[in-house]
Amino acid sequence: METFGAVYTATPLHDILIRGLAGQGILLSDAKMSMLTFQILFSTYRFQNGHEIGIVKNDLQHKPKWFPDIEQCLNVHYSSNEVNYIVSQMLAIQGIHHEDKQLRQAQKAKKMWFSHVKRLYSIDLSNEQILVSYLTLIIDRGPLSTDQIIFGQTIHEHTFAIALAKEMSIILVKNNLPPLEPSIVTGLAAIITIALDQNAPKKNAILLIDSEEGIRRYSSYRLSKRFSSNLNIIGAYPLYRINDIHAFKKCDFILCTSHTLLEWSTYASAIKRINKDIIFINPSISETDMQKIEQYLNSLLPSYRGFANTSVSAQNID
């Protein structure tokens, strides 16, 4: 019998085991798969060096279907007793029928959650790699400690993202798995926020400001620079232009420096026809005004508001 090089054969053996066990519906964590790989290599080395293992009970009538691939990979031929020994070691070390049941349940829960979100909210998050990876980290590999999750800002206002994270926890419980810890729900909501908001289109706004042309242009520039990632200022006009309905067709909302606009009967009919949200700010556009605009823009993001015609409810989870 020819010997084998453990370093050379570890990777192909690992791949064979993944395919073979997956074919039997057995899914192992990375750590357990590595343990199994080196257990087989070590046992084979002992067989080749004449180590006596005695008779292993419960002799199998047939080798597992993937054992010939292992024999070819390692250039060996196992006796029936050696096969039984390897399988018994595999079952003992890996706990396939018990410990890894939780892993299979976790993967089922992930699929259920992605399907649930797509069915109920028409959102397909299954291709968002950052989210898939994070779910694998917190569900398949066990919970993270609180100090492993560090965020620069709270996300309590991202109500839709938080609701989806809580629904993941509910689905875990339905699959006989422990619910997510509150800190993990927060972490998952943060990742969902990224997945939902990273491709959100910019909003278009018009600035109504009673100042001369140079000031209007400068004010528009400041706003465009501050909110370059999520806002387009498509026009900066004097107040009287509010009567020009055509200028407002493409905007999502209006920024206005006249706090008395709604009191002027001259503009009442125009405001009604435009039917856009109006955010009132000071002519100097202070930092407080900037924060007000930012808060409004955030309220329009999917992670805050969800999507049209959606209603987050754990009762709809099945």
Tab-separated table of C-alpha atoms in Angstrom:
chain	number	residue	atom	x	y	z
A	1	MET	CA	0.000	0.000	0.000
A	2	GLU	CA	1.394	3.360	-1.016
A	3	THR	CA	1.549	6.088	1.560
A	4	PHE	CA	0.058	9.532	1.147
A	5	GLY	CA	1.065	13.088	1.970
A	6	ALA	CA	-1.287	14.500	4.570
A	7	VAL	CA	-0.713	18.128	3.624
A	8	TYR	CA	-1.232	17.402	-0.055
A	9	THR	CA	-4.439	15.401	0.406
A	10	ALA	CA	-6.171	17.386	3.149
A	11	THR	CA	-7.867	19.872	0.828
A	12	PRO	CA	-9.243	17.399	-1.747
A	13	LEU	CA	-10.356	15.087	1.053
A	14	HIS	CA	-12.134	18.011	2.716
A	15	ASP	CA	-13.946	18.759	-0.568
A	16	ILE	CA	-14.972	15.106	-1.007
A	17	LEU	CA	-16.413	15.013	2.504
A	18	ILE	CA	-18.412	18.202	1.931
A	19	ARG	CA	-19.962	16.790	-1.258
A	20	GLY	CA	-20.518	13.321	0.176
A	21	LEU	CA	-22.146	14.439	3.401
A	22	ALA	CA	-24.227	17.081	1.631
A	23	GLY	CA	-25.568	14.309	-0.599
A	24	GLN	CA	-26.830	12.626	2.557
A	25	GLY	CA	-28.381	15.836	3.827
A	26	ILE	CA	-25.683	16.243	6.486
A	27	LEU	CA	-24.327	19.778	6.919
A	28	LEU	CA	-21.416	20.397	9.263
A	29	SER	CA	-19.792	23.559	10.534
A	30	ASP	CA	-16.329	24.431	9.197
A	31	ALA	CA	-14.694	23.447	12.479
A	32	LYS	CA	-16.334	20.022	12.555
A	33	MET	CA	-15.543	19.391	8.893
A	34	SER	CA	-11.876	20.112	9.560
A	35	MET	CA	-11.906	17.778	12.551
A	36	LEU	CA	-13.439	15.021	10.437
A	37	THR	CA	-10.893	15.529	7.643
A	38	PHE	CA	-7.893	15.169	9.917
A	39	GLN	CA	-9.476	12.320	11.869
A	40	ILE	CA	-9.699	10.316	8.625
A	41	LEU	CA	-6.122	11.213	7.687
A	42	PHE	CA	-4.847	10.230	11.124
A	43	SER	CA	-6.796	6.946	11.174
A	44	THR	CA	-5.533	6.048	7.701
A	45	TYR	CA	-1.966	6.752	8.765
A	46	ARG	CA	-2.414	4.427	11.750
A	47	PHE	CA	-3.867	1.666	9.534
A	48	GLN	CA	-0.887	1.937	7.174
A	49	ASN	CA	1.518	1.614	10.072
A	50	GLY	CA	-0.058	-1.604	11.337
A	51	HIS	CA	-2.072	-0.183	14.233
A	52	GLU	CA	-4.518	-2.820	15.468
A	53	ILE	CA	-8.037	-1.492	15.982
A	54	GLY	CA	-9.813	-4.701	16.940
A	55	ILE	CA	-13.231	-5.666	15.697
A	56	VAL	CA	-15.681	-2.797	15.405
A	57	LYS	CA	-19.279	-3.831	16.114
A	58	ASN	CA	-22.240	-3.022	13.918
A	59	ASP	CA	-20.452	-4.026	10.752
A	60	LEU	CA	-21.835	-2.136	7.738
A	61	GLN	CA	-23.142	-4.115	4.778
A	62	HIS	CA	-22.033	-1.429	2.331
A	63	LYS	CA	-19.520	1.391	2.393
A	64	PRO	CA	-20.958	4.894	2.270
A	65	LYS	CA	-21.228	5.942	-1.369
A	66	TRP	CA	-18.537	8.573	-0.971
A	67	PHE	CA	-15.934	6.222	0.569
A	68	PRO	CA	-14.525	5.067	-2.815
A	69	ASP	CA	-13.746	8.705	-3.589
A	70	ILE	CA	-11.835	8.929	-0.302
A	71	GLU	CA	-9.928	5.741	-1.108
A	72	GLN	CA	-8.999	7.080	-4.524
A	73	CYS	CA	-7.973	10.439	-3.060
A	74	LEU	CA	-5.732	8.798	-0.447
A	75	ASN	CA	-4.645	5.892	-2.686
A	76	VAL	CA	-5.793	3.319	-0.134
A	77	HIS	CA	-8.305	0.496	0.144
A	78	TYR	CA	-10.102	0.200	3.466
A	79	SER	CA	-11.256	-3.090	4.886
A	80	SER	CA	-14.844	-3.355	6.059
A	81	ASN	CA	-13.667	-3.134	9.661
A	82	GLU	CA	-11.594	-0.020	8.912
A	83	VAL	CA	-14.618	1.602	7.274
A	84	ASN	CA	-16.674	0.840	10.375
A	85	TYR	CA	-13.952	2.315	12.561
A	86	ILE	CA	-13.782	5.575	10.574
A	87	VAL	CA	-17.568	5.914	10.526
A	88	SER	CA	-17.803	5.253	14.279
A	89	GLN	CA	-15.128	7.879	14.930
A	90	MET	CA	-16.897	10.283	12.636
A	91	LEU	CA	-20.200	9.830	14.462
A	92	ALA	CA	-18.557	10.103	17.872
A	93	ILE	CA	-16.530	13.220	17.118
A	94	GLN	CA	-18.985	15.054	14.938
A	95	GLY	CA	-22.274	14.134	16.597
A	96	ILE	CA	-23.858	14.252	13.171
A	97	HIS	CA	-27.301	13.085	14.172
A	98	HIS	CA	-27.562	15.359	17.197
A	99	GLU	CA	-25.318	18.413	17.341
A	100	ASP	CA	-25.553	19.253	13.637
A	101	LYS	CA	-29.318	19.045	13.625
A	102	GLN	CA	-29.171	22.613	14.950
A	103	LEU	CA	-27.049	23.683	11.992
A	104	ARG	CA	-29.575	22.236	9.544
A	105	GLN	CA	-32.375	23.979	11.408
A	106	ALA	CA	-30.460	27.254	11.267
A	107	GLN	CA	-30.007	27.001	7.508
A	108	LYS	CA	-33.688	26.174	7.114
A	109	ALA	CA	-34.570	29.231	9.222
A	110	LYS	CA	-32.422	31.499	7.027
A	111	LYS	CA	-34.153	30.262	3.879
A	112	MET	CA	-37.543	30.741	5.525
A	113	TRP	CA	-36.677	34.323	6.466
A	114	PHE	CA	-35.469	35.276	2.984
A	115	SER	CA	-38.590	33.681	1.483
A	116	HIS	CA	-40.818	35.418	4.030
A	117	VAL	CA	-39.334	38.862	3.311
A	118	LYS	CA	-39.629	38.347	-0.446
A	119	ARG	CA	-43.197	37.056	-0.277
A	120	LEU	CA	-44.565	39.614	2.155
A	121	TYR	CA	-42.602	42.725	1.186
A	122	SER	CA	-41.438	41.946	-2.372
A	123	ILE	CA	-37.811	42.455	-1.297
A	124	ASP	CA	-35.164	39.943	-2.358
A	125	LEU	CA	-32.298	40.153	0.127
A	126	SER	CA	-30.909	36.683	-0.570
A	127	ASN	CA	-28.191	38.069	-2.869
A	128	GLU	CA	-26.959	40.713	-0.404
A	129	GLN	CA	-23.648	39.068	0.506
A	130	ILE	CA	-22.993	41.250	3.537
A	131	LEU	CA	-26.332	40.118	4.996
A	132	VAL	CA	-25.887	36.451	4.071
A	133	SER	CA	-22.431	36.426	5.670
A	134	TYR	CA	-23.651	38.106	8.844
A	135	LEU	CA	-26.558	35.687	9.240
A	136	THR	CA	-24.122	32.799	8.843
A	137	LEU	CA	-21.919	34.339	11.512
A	138	ILE	CA	-24.626	34.857	14.125
A	139	ILE	CA	-26.814	31.812	13.444
A	140	ASP	CA	-24.660	28.985	12.066
A	141	ARG	CA	-21.614	29.752	14.195
A	142	GLY	CA	-23.355	30.706	17.436
A	143	PRO	CA	-24.051	34.123	19.009
A	144	LEU	CA	-21.471	36.870	19.210
A	145	SER	CA	-20.626	38.539	22.455
A	146	THR	CA	-21.878	42.092	22.880
A	147	ASP	CA	-18.400	43.589	22.658
A	148	GLN	CA	-17.948	42.081	19.194
A	149	ILE	CA	-20.647	44.359	17.803
A	150	ILE	CA	-19.585	47.987	17.670
A	151	PHE	CA	-21.626	50.677	15.906
A	152	GLY	CA	-20.904	54.371	15.583
A	153	GLN	CA	-24.569	55.288	15.863
A	154	THR	CA	-27.793	53.868	17.163
A	155	ILE	CA	-30.281	52.509	14.692
A	156	HIS	CA	-33.455	52.636	16.769
A	157	GLU	CA	-35.094	54.889	14.176
A	158	HIS	CA	-34.650	52.325	11.399
A	159	THR	CA	-37.980	50.798	12.342
A	160	PHE	CA	-38.488	48.600	9.278
A	161	ALA	CA	-34.996	47.086	9.521
A	162	ILE	CA	-35.515	46.387	13.217
A	163	ALA	CA	-38.876	44.753	12.480
A	164	LEU	CA	-37.255	42.443	9.916
A	165	ALA	CA	-34.520	41.514	12.395
A	166	LYS	CA	-37.144	40.658	15.013
A	167	GLU	CA	-38.951	38.509	12.458
A	168	MET	CA	-35.721	36.551	11.956
A	169	SER	CA	-35.698	35.886	15.697
A	170	ILE	CA	-39.317	34.691	15.578
A	171	ILE	CA	-38.517	32.313	12.716
A	172	LEU	CA	-35.583	30.870	14.684
A	173	VAL	CA	-37.918	30.074	17.559
A	174	LYS	CA	-40.369	28.430	15.141
A	175	ASN	CA	-37.475	26.164	14.117
A	176	ASN	CA	-36.757	25.191	17.726
A	177	LEU	CA	-33.711	27.444	17.937
A	178	PRO	CA	-33.013	30.080	20.601
A	179	PRO	CA	-34.109	33.644	19.788
A	180	LEU	CA	-31.556	36.331	19.018
A	181	GLU	CA	-30.207	38.338	21.936
A	182	PRO	CA	-31.258	42.035	21.899
A	183	SER	CA	-27.722	43.150	21.002
A	184	ILE	CA	-27.697	40.706	18.082
A	185	VAL	CA	-31.088	41.978	16.889
A	186	THR	CA	-29.557	45.467	16.846
A	187	GLY	CA	-26.536	44.220	14.922
A	188	LEU	CA	-28.688	42.366	12.400
A	189	ALA	CA	-30.895	45.444	11.963
A	190	ALA	CA	-27.776	47.483	11.181
A	191	ILE	CA	-26.741	45.039	8.463
A	192	ILE	CA	-30.288	44.957	7.063
A	193	THR	CA	-30.192	48.770	7.000
A	194	ILE	CA	-27.087	48.662	4.815
A	195	ALA	CA	-28.661	46.088	2.483
A	196	LEU	CA	-31.881	48.102	2.148
A	197	ASP	CA	-30.478	51.624	1.913
A	198	GLN	CA	-27.217	51.311	-0.002
A	199	ASN	CA	-28.965	51.443	-3.382
A	200	ALA	CA	-31.759	53.838	-2.455
A	201	PRO	CA	-32.140	56.506	-5.179
A	202	LYS	CA	-31.369	60.131	-4.447
A	203	LYS	CA	-34.280	62.432	-3.667
A	204	ASN	CA	-34.923	65.596	-5.661
A	205	ALA	CA	-35.687	68.882	-3.918
A	206	ILE	CA	-36.379	72.453	-4.917
A	207	LEU	CA	-35.170	75.353	-2.780
A	208	LEU	CA	-37.463	78.376	-2.428
A	209	ILE	CA	-35.454	81.265	-1.004
A	210	ASP	CA	-36.149	84.979	-1.123
A	211	SER	CA	-32.596	86.123	-1.810
A	212	GLU	CA	-30.709	87.406	-4.799
A	213	GLU	CA	-29.304	85.011	-7.411
A	214	GLY	CA	-25.822	84.676	-5.893
A	215	ILE	CA	-27.166	83.736	-2.452
A	216	ARG	CA	-29.606	81.250	-3.987
A	217	ARG	CA	-26.802	79.552	-5.888
A	218	TYR	CA	-24.556	79.460	-2.813
A	219	SER	CA	-27.324	78.007	-0.642
A	220	SER	CA	-27.996	75.339	-3.277
A	221	TYR	CA	-24.260	74.537	-3.374
A	222	ARG	CA	-24.085	74.109	0.417
A	223	LEU	CA	-27.018	71.721	0.424
A	224	SER	CA	-25.677	69.723	-2.525
A	225	LYS	CA	-22.284	69.396	-0.858
A	226	ARG	CA	-23.717	68.368	2.525
A	227	PHE	CA	-26.122	65.784	1.092
A	228	SER	CA	-24.220	64.696	-2.000
A	229	SER	CA	-25.018	61.006	-1.487
A	230	ASN	CA	-28.776	61.249	-1.152
A	231	LEU	CA	-30.105	64.594	-2.398
A	232	ASN	CA	-30.221	66.511	-5.681
A	233	ILE	CA	-31.126	70.218	-5.560
A	234	ILE	CA	-32.792	70.496	-8.968
A	235	GLY	CA	-33.599	74.179	-8.676
A	236	ALA	CA	-33.274	77.251	-6.428
A	237	TYR	CA	-35.997	79.824	-7.062
A	238	PRO	CA	-37.439	82.966	-5.516
A	239	LEU	CA	-40.652	82.463	-3.575
A	240	TYR	CA	-43.015	83.726	-6.272
A	241	ARG	CA	-42.012	80.834	-8.557
A	242	ILE	CA	-44.205	78.549	-6.464
A	243	ASN	CA	-47.002	79.537	-8.820
A	244	ASP	CA	-45.053	77.898	-11.641
A	245	ILE	CA	-46.363	74.332	-11.220
A	246	HIS	CA	-44.200	72.877	-13.991
A	247	ALA	CA	-41.018	73.583	-12.042
A	248	PHE	CA	-42.073	71.203	-9.275
A	249	LYS	CA	-43.142	68.112	-11.209
A	250	LYS	CA	-39.840	66.255	-10.725
A	251	CYS	CA	-39.165	67.176	-7.110
A	252	ASP	CA	-39.905	64.954	-4.129
A	253	PHE	CA	-40.169	67.770	-1.611
A	254	ILE	CA	-39.595	71.500	-1.191
A	255	LEU	CA	-37.183	73.438	1.016
A	256	CYS	CA	-38.520	76.882	1.839
A	257	THR	CA	-37.017	79.772	3.821
A	258	SER	CA	-40.345	81.589	4.318
A	259	HIS	CA	-42.018	80.326	7.491
A	260	THR	CA	-45.154	82.335	6.656
A	261	LEU	CA	-45.669	80.717	3.270
A	262	LEU	CA	-48.729	78.760	4.371
A	263	GLU	CA	-50.356	81.951	5.675
A	264	TRP	CA	-50.218	83.717	2.323
A	265	SER	CA	-53.476	83.283	0.436
A	266	THR	CA	-51.614	84.225	-2.760
A	267	TYR	CA	-49.807	80.860	-2.664
A	268	ALA	CA	-52.502	78.685	-1.040
A	269	SER	CA	-53.905	77.248	-4.273
A	270	ALA	CA	-50.404	76.611	-5.666
A	271	ILE	CA	-49.362	74.706	-2.542
A	272	LYS	CA	-52.487	72.562	-2.771
A	273	ARG	CA	-51.849	71.716	-6.425
A	274	ILE	CA	-48.174	70.908	-5.896
A	275	ASN	CA	-49.030	68.493	-3.041
A	276	LYS	CA	-45.420	68.074	-1.871
A	277	ASP	CA	-43.927	68.053	1.604
A	278	ILE	CA	-42.499	71.447	2.541
A	279	ILE	CA	-39.527	71.643	4.933
A	280	PHE	CA	-39.124	75.104	6.422
A	281	ILE	CA	-35.570	76.263	7.084
A	282	ASN	CA	-33.847	79.561	7.903
A	283	PRO	CA	-32.388	81.705	5.093
A	284	SER	CA	-28.900	81.190	6.541
A	285	ILE	CA	-29.431	77.386	6.611
A	286	SER	CA	-28.017	76.716	10.046
A	287	GLU	CA	-26.682	73.418	11.364
A	288	THR	CA	-30.064	72.854	12.994
A	289	ASP	CA	-31.657	73.200	9.562
A	290	MET	CA	-29.161	70.735	8.114
A	291	GLN	CA	-30.060	68.218	10.811
A	292	LYS	CA	-33.767	68.746	10.131
A	293	ILE	CA	-33.205	67.994	6.432
A	294	GLU	CA	-31.102	64.953	7.265
A	295	GLN	CA	-33.798	63.617	9.567
A	296	TYR	CA	-36.409	64.064	6.848
A	297	LEU	CA	-34.242	62.331	4.231
A	298	ASN	CA	-33.631	59.445	6.623
A	299	SER	CA	-37.365	59.086	7.150
A	300	LEU	CA	-37.701	58.356	3.421
A	301	LEU	CA	-35.185	55.492	3.436
A	302	PRO	CA	-36.455	51.902	3.091
A	303	SER	CA	-34.966	50.905	6.464
A	304	TYR	CA	-37.110	53.565	8.153
A	305	ARG	CA	-40.343	53.401	6.234
A	306	GLY	CA	-40.212	50.028	4.538
A	307	PHE	CA	-41.668	49.778	1.076
A	308	ALA	CA	-44.993	50.774	-0.382
A	309	ASN	CA	-47.991	48.763	0.795
A	310	THR	CA	-46.088	46.801	3.410
A	311	SER	CA	-47.111	45.980	6.925
A	312	VAL	CA	-44.652	44.381	9.303
A	313	SER	CA	-46.404	41.803	11.435
A	314	ALA	CA	-45.070	38.668	13.070
A	315	GLN	CA	-48.522	37.137	12.577
A	316	ASN	CA	-47.778	36.841	8.860
A	317	ILE	CA	-44.775	34.585	9.396
A	318	ASP	CA	-45.331	31.007	8.346
